[in-house]
PDB file of C-alpha atoms in Angstrom:
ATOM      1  CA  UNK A   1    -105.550 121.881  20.435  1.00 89.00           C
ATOM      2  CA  UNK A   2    -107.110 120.624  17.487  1.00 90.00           C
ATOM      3  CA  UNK A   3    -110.642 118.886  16.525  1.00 85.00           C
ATOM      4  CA  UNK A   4    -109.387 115.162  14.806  1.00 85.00           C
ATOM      5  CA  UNK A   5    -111.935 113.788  11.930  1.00 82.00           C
ATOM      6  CA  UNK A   6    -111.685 110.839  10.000  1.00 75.00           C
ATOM      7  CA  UNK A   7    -113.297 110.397   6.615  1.00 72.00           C
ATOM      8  CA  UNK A   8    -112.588 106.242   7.180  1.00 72.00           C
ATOM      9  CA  UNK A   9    -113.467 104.451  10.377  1.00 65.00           C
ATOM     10  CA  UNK A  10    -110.155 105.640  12.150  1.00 63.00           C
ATOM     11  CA  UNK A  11    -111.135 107.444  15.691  1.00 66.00           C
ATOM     12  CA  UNK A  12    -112.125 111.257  15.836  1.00 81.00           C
ATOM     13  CA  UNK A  13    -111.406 113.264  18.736  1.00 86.00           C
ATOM     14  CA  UNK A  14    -109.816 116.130  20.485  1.00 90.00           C
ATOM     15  CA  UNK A  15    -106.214 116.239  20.425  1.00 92.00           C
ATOM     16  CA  UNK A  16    -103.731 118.703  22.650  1.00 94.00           C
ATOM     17  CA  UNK A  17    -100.237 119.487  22.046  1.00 95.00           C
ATOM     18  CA  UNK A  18     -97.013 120.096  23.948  1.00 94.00           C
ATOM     19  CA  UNK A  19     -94.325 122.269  22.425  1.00 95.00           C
ATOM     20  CA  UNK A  20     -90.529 122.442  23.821  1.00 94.00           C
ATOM     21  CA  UNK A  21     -90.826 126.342  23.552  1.00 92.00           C
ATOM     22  CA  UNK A  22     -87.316 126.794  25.099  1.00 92.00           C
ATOM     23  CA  UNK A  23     -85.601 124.329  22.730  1.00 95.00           C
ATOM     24  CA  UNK A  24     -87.214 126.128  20.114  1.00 96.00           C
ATOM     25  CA  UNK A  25     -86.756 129.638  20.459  1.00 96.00           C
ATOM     26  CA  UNK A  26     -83.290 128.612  20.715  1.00 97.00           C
ATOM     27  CA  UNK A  27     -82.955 127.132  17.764  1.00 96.00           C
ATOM     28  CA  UNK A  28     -82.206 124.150  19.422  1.00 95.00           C
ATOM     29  CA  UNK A  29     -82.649 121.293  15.991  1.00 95.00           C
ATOM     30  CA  UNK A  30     -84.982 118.670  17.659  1.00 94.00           C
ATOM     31  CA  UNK A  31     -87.464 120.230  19.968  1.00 95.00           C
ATOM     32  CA  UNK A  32     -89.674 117.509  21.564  1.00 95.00           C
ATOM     33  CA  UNK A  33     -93.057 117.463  21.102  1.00 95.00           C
ATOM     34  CA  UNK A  34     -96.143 115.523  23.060  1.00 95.00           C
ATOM     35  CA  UNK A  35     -99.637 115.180  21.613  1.00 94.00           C
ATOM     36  CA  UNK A  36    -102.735 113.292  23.462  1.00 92.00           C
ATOM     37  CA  UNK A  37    -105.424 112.141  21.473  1.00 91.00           C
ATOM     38  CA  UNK A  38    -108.591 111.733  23.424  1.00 90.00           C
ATOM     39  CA  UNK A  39    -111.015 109.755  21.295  1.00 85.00           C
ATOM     40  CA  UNK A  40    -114.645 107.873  21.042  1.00 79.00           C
ATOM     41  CA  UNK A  41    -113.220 106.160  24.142  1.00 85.00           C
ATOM     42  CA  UNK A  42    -113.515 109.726  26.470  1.00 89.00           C
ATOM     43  CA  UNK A  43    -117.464 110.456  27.266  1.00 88.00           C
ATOM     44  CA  UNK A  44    -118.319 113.197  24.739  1.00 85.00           C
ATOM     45  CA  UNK A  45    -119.177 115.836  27.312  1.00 86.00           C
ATOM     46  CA  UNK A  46    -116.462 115.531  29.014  1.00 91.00           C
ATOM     47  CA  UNK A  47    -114.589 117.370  25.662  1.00 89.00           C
ATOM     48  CA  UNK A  48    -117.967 119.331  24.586  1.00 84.00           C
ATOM     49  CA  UNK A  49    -116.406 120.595  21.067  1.00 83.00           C
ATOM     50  CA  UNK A  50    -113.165 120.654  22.040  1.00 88.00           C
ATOM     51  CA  UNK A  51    -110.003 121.689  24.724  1.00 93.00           C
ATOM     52  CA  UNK A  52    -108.952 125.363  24.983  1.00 94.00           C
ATOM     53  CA  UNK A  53    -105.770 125.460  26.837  1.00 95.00           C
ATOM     54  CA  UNK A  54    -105.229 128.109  29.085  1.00 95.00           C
ATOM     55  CA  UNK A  55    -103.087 131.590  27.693  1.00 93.00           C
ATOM     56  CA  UNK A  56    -100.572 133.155  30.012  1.00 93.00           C
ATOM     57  CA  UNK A  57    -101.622 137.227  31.378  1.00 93.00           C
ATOM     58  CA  UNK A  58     -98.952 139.206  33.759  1.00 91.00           C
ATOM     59  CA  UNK A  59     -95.557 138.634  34.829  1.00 91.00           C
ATOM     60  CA  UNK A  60     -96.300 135.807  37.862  1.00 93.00           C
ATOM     61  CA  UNK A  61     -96.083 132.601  35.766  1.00 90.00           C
ATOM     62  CA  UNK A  62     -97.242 128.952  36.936  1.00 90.00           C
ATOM     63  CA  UNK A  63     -94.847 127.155  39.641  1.00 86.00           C
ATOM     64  CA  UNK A  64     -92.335 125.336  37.311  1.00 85.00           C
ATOM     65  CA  UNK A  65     -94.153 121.599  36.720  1.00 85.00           C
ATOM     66  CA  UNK A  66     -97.530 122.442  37.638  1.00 89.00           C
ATOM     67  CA  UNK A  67    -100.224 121.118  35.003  1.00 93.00           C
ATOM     68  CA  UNK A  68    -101.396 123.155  32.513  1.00 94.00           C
ATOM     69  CA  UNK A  69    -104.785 123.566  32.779  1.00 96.00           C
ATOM     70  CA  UNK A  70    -107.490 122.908  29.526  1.00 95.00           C
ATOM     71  CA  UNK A  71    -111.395 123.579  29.566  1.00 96.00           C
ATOM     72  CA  UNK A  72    -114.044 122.135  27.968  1.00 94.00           C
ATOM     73  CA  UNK A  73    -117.979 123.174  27.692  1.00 91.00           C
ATOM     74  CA  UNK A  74    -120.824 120.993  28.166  1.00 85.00           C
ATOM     75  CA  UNK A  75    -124.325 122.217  28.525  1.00 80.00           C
ATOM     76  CA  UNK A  76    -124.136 122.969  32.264  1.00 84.00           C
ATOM     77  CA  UNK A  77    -121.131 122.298  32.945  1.00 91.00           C
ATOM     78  CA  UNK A  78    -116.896 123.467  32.599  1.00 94.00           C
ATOM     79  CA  UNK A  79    -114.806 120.122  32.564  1.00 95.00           C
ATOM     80  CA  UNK A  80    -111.030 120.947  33.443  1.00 96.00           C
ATOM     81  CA  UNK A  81    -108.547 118.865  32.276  1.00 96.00           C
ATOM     82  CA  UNK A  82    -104.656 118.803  33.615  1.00 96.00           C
ATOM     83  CA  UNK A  83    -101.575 118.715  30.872  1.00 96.00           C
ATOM     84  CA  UNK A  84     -98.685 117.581  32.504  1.00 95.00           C
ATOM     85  CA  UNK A  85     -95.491 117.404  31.091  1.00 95.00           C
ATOM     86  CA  UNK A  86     -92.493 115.456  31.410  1.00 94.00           C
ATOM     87  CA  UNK A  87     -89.637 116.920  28.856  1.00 93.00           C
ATOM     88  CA  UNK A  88     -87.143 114.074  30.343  1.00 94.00           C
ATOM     89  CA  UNK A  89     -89.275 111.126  30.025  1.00 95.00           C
ATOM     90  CA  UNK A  90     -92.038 112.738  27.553  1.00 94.00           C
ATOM     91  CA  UNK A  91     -93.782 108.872  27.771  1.00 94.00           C
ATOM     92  CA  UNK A  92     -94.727 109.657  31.533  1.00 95.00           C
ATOM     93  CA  UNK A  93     -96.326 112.963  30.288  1.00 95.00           C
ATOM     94  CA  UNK A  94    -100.561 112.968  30.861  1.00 95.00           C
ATOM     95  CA  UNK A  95    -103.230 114.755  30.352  1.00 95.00           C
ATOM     96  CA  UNK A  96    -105.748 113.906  33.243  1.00 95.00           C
ATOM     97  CA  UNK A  97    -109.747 115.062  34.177  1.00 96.00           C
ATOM     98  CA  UNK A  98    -109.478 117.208  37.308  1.00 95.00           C
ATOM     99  CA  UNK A  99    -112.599 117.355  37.481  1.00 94.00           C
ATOM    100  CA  UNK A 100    -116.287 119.386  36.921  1.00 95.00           C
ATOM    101  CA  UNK A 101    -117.894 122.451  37.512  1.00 96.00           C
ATOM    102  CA  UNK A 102    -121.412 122.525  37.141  1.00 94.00           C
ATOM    103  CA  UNK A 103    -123.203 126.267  35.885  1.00 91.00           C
ATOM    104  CA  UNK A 104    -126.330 127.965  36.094  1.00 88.00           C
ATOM    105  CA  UNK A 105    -128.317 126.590  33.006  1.00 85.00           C
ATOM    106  CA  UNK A 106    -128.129 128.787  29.968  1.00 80.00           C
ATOM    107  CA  UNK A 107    -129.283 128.643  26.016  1.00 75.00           C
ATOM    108  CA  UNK A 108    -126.878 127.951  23.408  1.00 74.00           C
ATOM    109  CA  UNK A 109    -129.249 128.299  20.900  1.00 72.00           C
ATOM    110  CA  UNK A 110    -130.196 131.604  19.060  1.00 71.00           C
ATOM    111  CA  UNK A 111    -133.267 132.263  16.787  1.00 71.00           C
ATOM    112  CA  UNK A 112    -131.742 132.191  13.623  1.00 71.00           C
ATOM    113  CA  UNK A 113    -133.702 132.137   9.840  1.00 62.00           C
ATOM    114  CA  UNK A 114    -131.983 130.183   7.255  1.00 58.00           C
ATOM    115  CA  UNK A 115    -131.649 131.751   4.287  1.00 59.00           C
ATOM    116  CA  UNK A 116    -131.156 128.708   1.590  1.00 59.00           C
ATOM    117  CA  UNK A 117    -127.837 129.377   0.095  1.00 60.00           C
ATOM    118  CA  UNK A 118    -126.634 130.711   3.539  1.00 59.00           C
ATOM    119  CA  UNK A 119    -125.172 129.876   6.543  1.00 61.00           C
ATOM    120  CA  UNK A 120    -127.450 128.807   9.479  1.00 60.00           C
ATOM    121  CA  UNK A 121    -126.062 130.284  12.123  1.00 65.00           C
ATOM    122  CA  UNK A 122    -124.617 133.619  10.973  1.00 76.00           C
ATOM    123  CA  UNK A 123    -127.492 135.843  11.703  1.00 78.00           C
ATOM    124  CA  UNK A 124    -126.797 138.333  14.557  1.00 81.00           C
ATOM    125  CA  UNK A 125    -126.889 142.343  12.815  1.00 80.00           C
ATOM    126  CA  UNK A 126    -123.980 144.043  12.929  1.00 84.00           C
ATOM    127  CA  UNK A 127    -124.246 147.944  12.269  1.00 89.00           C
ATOM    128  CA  UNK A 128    -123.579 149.563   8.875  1.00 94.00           C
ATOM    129  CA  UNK A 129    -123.746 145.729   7.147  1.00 90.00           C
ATOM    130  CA  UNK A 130    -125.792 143.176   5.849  1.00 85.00           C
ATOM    131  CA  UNK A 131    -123.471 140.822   7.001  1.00 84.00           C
ATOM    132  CA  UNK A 132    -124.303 138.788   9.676  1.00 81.00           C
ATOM    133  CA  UNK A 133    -122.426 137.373  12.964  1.00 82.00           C
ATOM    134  CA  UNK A 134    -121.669 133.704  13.613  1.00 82.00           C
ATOM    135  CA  UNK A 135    -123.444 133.153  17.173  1.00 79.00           C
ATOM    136  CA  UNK A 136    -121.332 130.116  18.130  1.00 80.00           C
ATOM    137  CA  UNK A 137    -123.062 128.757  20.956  1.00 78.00           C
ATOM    138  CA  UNK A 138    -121.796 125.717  20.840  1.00 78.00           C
ATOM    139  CA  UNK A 139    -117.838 126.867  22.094  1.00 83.00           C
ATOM    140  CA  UNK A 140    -116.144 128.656  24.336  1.00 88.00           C
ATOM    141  CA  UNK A 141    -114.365 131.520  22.604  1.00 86.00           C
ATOM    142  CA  UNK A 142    -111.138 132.541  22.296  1.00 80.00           C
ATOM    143  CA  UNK A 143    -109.057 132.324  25.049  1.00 91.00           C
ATOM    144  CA  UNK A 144    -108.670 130.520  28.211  1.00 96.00           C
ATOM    145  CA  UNK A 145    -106.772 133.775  29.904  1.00 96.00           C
ATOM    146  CA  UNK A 146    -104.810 132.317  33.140  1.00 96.00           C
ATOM    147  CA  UNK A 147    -102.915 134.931  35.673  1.00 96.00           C
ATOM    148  CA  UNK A 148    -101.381 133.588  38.970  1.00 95.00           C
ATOM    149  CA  UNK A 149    -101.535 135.922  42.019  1.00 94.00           C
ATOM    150  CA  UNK A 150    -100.521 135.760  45.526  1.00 91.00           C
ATOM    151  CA  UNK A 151    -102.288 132.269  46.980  1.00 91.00           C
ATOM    152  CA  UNK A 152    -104.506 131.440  44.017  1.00 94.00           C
ATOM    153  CA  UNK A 153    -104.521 131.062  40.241  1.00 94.00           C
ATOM    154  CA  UNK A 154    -107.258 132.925  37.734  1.00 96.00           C
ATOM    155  CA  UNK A 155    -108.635 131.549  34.829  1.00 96.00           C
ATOM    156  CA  UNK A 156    -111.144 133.216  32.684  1.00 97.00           C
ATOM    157  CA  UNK A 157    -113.561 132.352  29.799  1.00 96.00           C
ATOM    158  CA  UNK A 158    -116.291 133.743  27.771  1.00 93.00           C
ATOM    159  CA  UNK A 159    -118.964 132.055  25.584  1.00 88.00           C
ATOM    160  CA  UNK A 160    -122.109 133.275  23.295  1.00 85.00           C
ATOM    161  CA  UNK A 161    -125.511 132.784  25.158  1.00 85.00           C
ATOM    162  CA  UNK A 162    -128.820 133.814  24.437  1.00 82.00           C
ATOM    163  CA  UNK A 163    -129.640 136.335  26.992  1.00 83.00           C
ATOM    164  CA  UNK A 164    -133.849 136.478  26.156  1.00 82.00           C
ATOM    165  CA  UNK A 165    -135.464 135.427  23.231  1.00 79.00           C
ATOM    166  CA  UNK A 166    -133.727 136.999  20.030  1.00 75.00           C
ATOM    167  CA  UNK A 167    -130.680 138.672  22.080  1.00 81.00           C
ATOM    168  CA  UNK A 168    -126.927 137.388  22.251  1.00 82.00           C
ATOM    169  CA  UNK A 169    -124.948 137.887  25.213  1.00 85.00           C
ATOM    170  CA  UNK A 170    -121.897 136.975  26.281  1.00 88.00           C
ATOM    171  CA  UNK A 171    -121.625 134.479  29.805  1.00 90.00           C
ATOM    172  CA  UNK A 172    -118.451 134.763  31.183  1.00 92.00           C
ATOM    173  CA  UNK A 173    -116.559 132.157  33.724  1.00 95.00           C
ATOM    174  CA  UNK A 174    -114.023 132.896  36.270  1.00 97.00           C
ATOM    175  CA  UNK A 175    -112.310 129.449  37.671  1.00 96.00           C
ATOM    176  CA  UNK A 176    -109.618 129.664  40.125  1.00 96.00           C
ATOM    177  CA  UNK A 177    -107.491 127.179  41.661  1.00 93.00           C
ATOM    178  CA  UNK A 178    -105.558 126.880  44.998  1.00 89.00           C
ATOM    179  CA  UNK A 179    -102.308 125.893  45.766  1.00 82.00           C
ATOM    180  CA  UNK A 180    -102.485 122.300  45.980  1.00 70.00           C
ATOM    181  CA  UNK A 181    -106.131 122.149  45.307  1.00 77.00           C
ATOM    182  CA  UNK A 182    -109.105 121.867  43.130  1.00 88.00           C
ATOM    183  CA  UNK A 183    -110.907 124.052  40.813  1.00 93.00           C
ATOM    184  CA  UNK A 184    -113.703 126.278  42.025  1.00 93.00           C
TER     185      UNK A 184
END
């Protein structure tokens, strides 16, 4: 997924991406590719600051032509979006809102002093530096971690909270979906 700016009056957005993996790792010459661009037109928290598309854990992989699912962050809530993809007719391929899961309220701000000359929000100690930590509140972080087991799916995500006044923590998010059903 990427985050799309403009410098001219062209839309910005969140894009998300679609690879051909199996034309590609075999070396197949023109791997298809599909690419949604959600712009100015998609409420902004529906996207928070940006999709992270869910990562494959264990052996058990998704049924063959079930969506992949996305997440997005708002202030209170986890928006999941749907990829699905059709490598035969790639035009009938969408990416769809299945819908939102509110959470428990939480601060994605953190005490920070700005040092003029430095970054605003790299202040959290780390041990045996003066360099600081990035507190990103405003994303979820790395990975969207999905593993299917036997009746359900698992998805997991983490994200940078303050936990009481001048202490990080980390909030994390288990979503699972049913066969055939939504997201809880």
């Amino acid at each position: 997924t990427t985050r799309d700016f403009s410098l001219s009056a062209a839309p910005f957005g969140v894009s998300t991406y679609a690879l051909e993996k199996d034309k590609m790792v075999a070396g197949h010459p023109a791997p298809l590719s599909v690419q949604f661009f959600l712009d100015g037109s998609v409420p902004s928290n529906l996207i928070g600051n940006g999709l992270l598309p869910s990562d494959i854990d264990g052996k058990r992989h998704p049924t063959a032509g079930s969506p992949i699912p996305h997440i997005a962050m708002d202030f209170n809530a986890l928006n999941m979006w749907d990829l699905s993809v059709d490598w035969t007719s790639p035009s009938s391929s969408r990416m769809v809102h299945a819908g939102e899961l509110r959470t428990a309220k939480f601060d994605i701000s953190y005490p920070c002093d700005f040092t003029p000359g430095g970054r605003p929000d790299a202040c959290i100690p780390q041990p045996n530096t003066e360099q600081k930590v990035d507190f990103l509140g405003f994303f979820l972080l790395h990975r969207f971690a999905y593993r299917k087991f036997r009746g359900y799916e698992s998805m997991v995500v983490t994200k940078n909270v303050q936990a009481r006044t001048g202490v990080a923590g980390a909030r994390w998010y288990e979503i699972r979906r049913y066969p055939y059903g939504d997201y809880s």
